[in-house]
XYZ file of C-alpha atoms in Angstrom:
236
model
C -29.482 -1.831 -0.213
C -30.154 1.649 1.788
C -26.780 2.171 3.305
C -23.075 1.425 2.456
C -20.425 0.995 5.089
C -16.858 1.726 3.832
C -13.808 0.644 5.569
C -10.801 3.116 5.863
C -7.374 1.967 5.807
C -6.428 -0.225 2.916
C -9.893 0.590 1.234
C -10.361 4.186 0.615
C -7.225 5.084 1.923
C -4.460 3.352 0.070
C -1.656 2.337 2.682
C 0.149 -0.706 4.055
C -1.268 -0.998 7.270
C 1.729 -2.460 8.781
C 3.971 0.098 7.391
C 1.706 2.704 8.840
C 1.545 1.144 12.335
C 5.198 1.064 12.414
C 5.756 4.526 11.938
C 2.794 5.676 14.074
C 4.323 3.783 17.076
C 7.551 5.441 16.497
C 6.358 8.829 16.292
C 3.615 8.702 19.157
C 6.349 6.726 21.451
C 8.807 9.510 20.559
C 6.535 12.489 22.045
C 6.685 10.502 25.407
C 10.438 10.154 25.800
C 10.808 12.981 28.486
C 8.353 10.658 30.718
C 8.922 7.120 29.642
C 11.283 4.758 27.899
C 9.838 4.056 24.289
C 9.903 0.294 24.567
C 8.102 0.448 27.972
C 5.617 3.074 26.228
C 5.077 0.896 23.122
C 4.429 -2.446 25.076
C 1.924 -0.399 27.397
C 0.090 0.945 24.318
C 0.053 -2.175 22.167
C -1.122 -4.257 25.283
C -4.020 -1.541 26.153
C -5.001 -1.402 22.688
C -5.313 -5.270 22.510
C -7.568 -5.101 25.874
C -9.672 -2.603 23.718
C -9.895 -4.590 20.657
C -11.341 -7.434 22.552
C -13.342 -6.088 25.147
C -17.123 -6.782 24.653
C -18.516 -4.800 27.529
C -21.312 -2.762 26.121
C -21.464 -0.202 29.043
C -17.883 1.261 28.252
C -16.732 2.912 24.931
C -13.563 1.648 23.456
C -11.968 4.809 24.748
C -12.829 4.405 28.498
C -11.551 0.918 28.018
C -8.330 1.861 26.543
C -7.394 4.584 29.028
C -8.395 2.465 32.116
C -5.880 -0.079 31.064
C -3.083 2.355 29.807
C -3.164 4.340 32.744
C -2.971 1.379 35.056
C 0.127 0.198 33.032
C 1.735 3.724 33.315
C 0.481 4.933 36.435
C 3.728 6.587 37.376
C 3.501 9.078 34.846
C -0.122 9.043 33.340
C -1.099 12.424 34.674
C 1.890 14.161 32.788
C 1.697 11.752 29.758
C -1.920 12.310 28.843
C -1.671 15.979 27.619
C 1.678 15.108 25.563
C -0.617 12.302 23.679
C -3.619 14.481 23.333
C -1.320 17.284 21.631
C 0.421 14.423 19.479
C -3.155 13.725 18.169
C -4.309 17.151 17.818
C -1.133 18.550 16.208
C 1.273 16.011 14.833
C -0.619 12.977 13.776
C -1.819 14.855 10.554
C 1.935 14.961 9.435
C 2.097 11.159 8.726
C 0.130 11.758 5.681
C 3.291 11.127 3.580
C 2.787 7.193 4.366
C -0.649 7.098 2.421
C -1.242 7.320 -1.132
C -4.401 8.723 -1.588
C -6.687 7.896 -4.938
C -9.346 9.801 -6.607
C -11.018 6.506 -7.042
C -11.989 6.680 -3.183
C -13.890 9.551 -3.722
C -15.626 8.632 -6.902
C -16.826 5.369 -4.980
C -18.168 7.151 -2.142
C -20.064 9.683 -4.558
C -21.286 6.920 -6.751
C -22.735 5.475 -3.411
C -24.333 8.812 -2.467
C -25.874 9.218 -6.161
C -27.734 6.043 -5.597
C -29.157 7.582 -2.560
C -27.410 5.377 -0.272
C -26.710 6.614 3.518
C -22.882 6.365 4.079
C -20.972 5.347 7.170
C -17.135 5.414 7.635
C -16.636 1.859 9.113
C -13.082 2.001 10.366
C -11.771 -0.119 13.176
C -12.469 2.385 16.223
C -9.224 2.211 17.861
C -8.150 5.563 17.223
C -9.596 9.143 18.708
C -12.253 10.998 16.363
C -9.494 13.756 15.298
C -6.971 11.000 13.776
C -9.768 9.225 11.934
C -10.738 12.701 10.501
C -7.183 13.426 9.493
C -6.958 9.932 7.752
C -10.304 10.620 5.871
C -8.506 13.949 4.771
C -5.778 12.000 3.486
C -8.192 10.060 1.486
C -10.067 13.033 0.059
C -13.318 12.054 1.729
C -13.626 14.146 4.954
C -16.097 16.603 3.741
C -18.724 14.122 2.307
C -22.027 14.078 4.049
C -21.147 10.998 6.353
C -24.123 9.903 8.784
C -21.763 8.201 11.194
C -17.830 7.768 11.540
C -16.952 5.246 13.872
C -14.017 6.264 16.300
C -13.063 5.060 20.052
C -15.178 7.739 21.570
C -18.440 6.469 20.199
C -18.216 2.928 19.727
C -18.200 0.037 22.385
C -16.840 -2.911 20.228
C -14.263 -3.573 17.426
C -13.689 -5.669 14.541
C -14.064 -8.403 13.839
C -16.930 -9.047 16.254
C -20.436 -9.042 15.303
C -21.519 -6.595 17.739
C -19.522 -3.995 16.041
C -21.700 -4.220 13.010
C -24.841 -4.697 15.078
C -24.052 -1.380 16.911
C -23.560 0.677 13.554
C -27.195 -0.796 12.201
C -28.823 0.176 15.483
C -27.895 3.387 15.093
C -28.880 3.582 11.384
C -32.002 1.851 12.462
C -31.563 -0.498 9.389
C -31.635 -4.274 9.067
C -28.197 -5.834 7.979
C -29.849 -7.082 4.840
C -30.430 -3.366 3.851
C -26.436 -2.625 4.116
C -23.495 -3.159 2.030
C -20.091 -3.392 3.802
C -17.086 -2.434 1.491
C -13.395 -3.380 2.710
C -10.153 -4.878 2.297
C -9.715 -7.263 5.184
C -11.394 -10.749 4.999
C -11.175 -11.360 8.477
C -12.472 -7.959 9.688
C -14.592 -6.717 6.911
C -16.139 -9.522 5.282
C -17.239 -11.000 8.436
C -20.144 -8.687 8.258
C -21.737 -11.252 5.928
C -22.356 -13.491 8.940
C -24.923 -11.177 10.180
C -26.522 -10.800 6.570
C -24.564 -7.830 5.078
C -23.979 -7.875 1.463
C -20.050 -7.482 1.203
C -17.751 -6.263 -1.317
C -14.019 -6.735 -0.959
C -11.577 -4.438 -2.246
C -8.522 -6.154 -3.167
C -5.615 -3.787 -3.721
C -4.267 -3.928 -0.359
C -6.028 -7.559 0.418
C -5.479 -8.614 3.971
C -6.664 -12.580 4.227
C -5.165 -14.277 7.168
C -7.470 -17.005 6.656
C -9.556 -16.210 9.393
C -12.988 -16.251 7.888
C -14.432 -18.995 5.744
C -17.238 -16.546 4.449
C -16.646 -15.282 0.775
C -17.397 -11.958 -0.219
C -20.771 -11.297 -2.622
C -18.418 -9.021 -4.931
C -14.803 -8.329 -5.235
C -12.777 -5.745 -7.299
C -10.146 -3.148 -7.386
C -10.453 0.213 -5.933
C -10.945 2.119 -9.242
C -13.663 -0.461 -10.378
C -15.768 0.406 -7.114
C -17.411 3.411 -8.559
C -18.513 1.884 -11.719
C -19.840 -0.921 -10.123
C -21.598 1.069 -7.659
C -23.131 3.158 -10.259
C -24.178 0.083 -12.425
C -25.308 -2.295 -9.816
C -29.183 -2.782 -9.178
C -29.019 -3.598 -5.513
C -30.043 -0.246 -4.363
């Protein structure tokens, strides 16, 4: 192994994804109230996010796909709405940190990979702006580490669980799948990297398994076990 890809939400960052999304949607819809009714805003946001999640056009970034669709759905107010949303991510998103429960085990795990000489990638589903990804990395206590690449919607052209997402990362790293370990908590979105030839480690603290993937992880364990496993394994 030459690189370790770490998922963020539910893996390094200890939170309930559904709880977080519910709170996030309420907060971001709140900033738009002067211009658009919250239900309409939320419906448009979720619909455009769904479009972004499933778009597989290699010529358009996730951000470009999202904003083209979102602007079309809210065309009557998008010009005034855009700066409100940008301000929300720049100034307010970080205040949602109370939803998460940071664990020292996250930092220890990433440091263990670095100590093995591995290159590290923050491989979150790239549906948020880079600033929101960095905020969540700060909540997890890993934002200052020497990440080679952090996936965000400005940089990526695909989302999990599509294999193109993982192919795009290893293309940037100039590595083969067999040289990479994917660490995540979602069977259907993270462990599918195994189909490409990645080795996989399933973090079970906030396990998500909707029966979407028949593939089994190579290893599994709690987050507080991960650092020790990385330190002792002979796969590097």
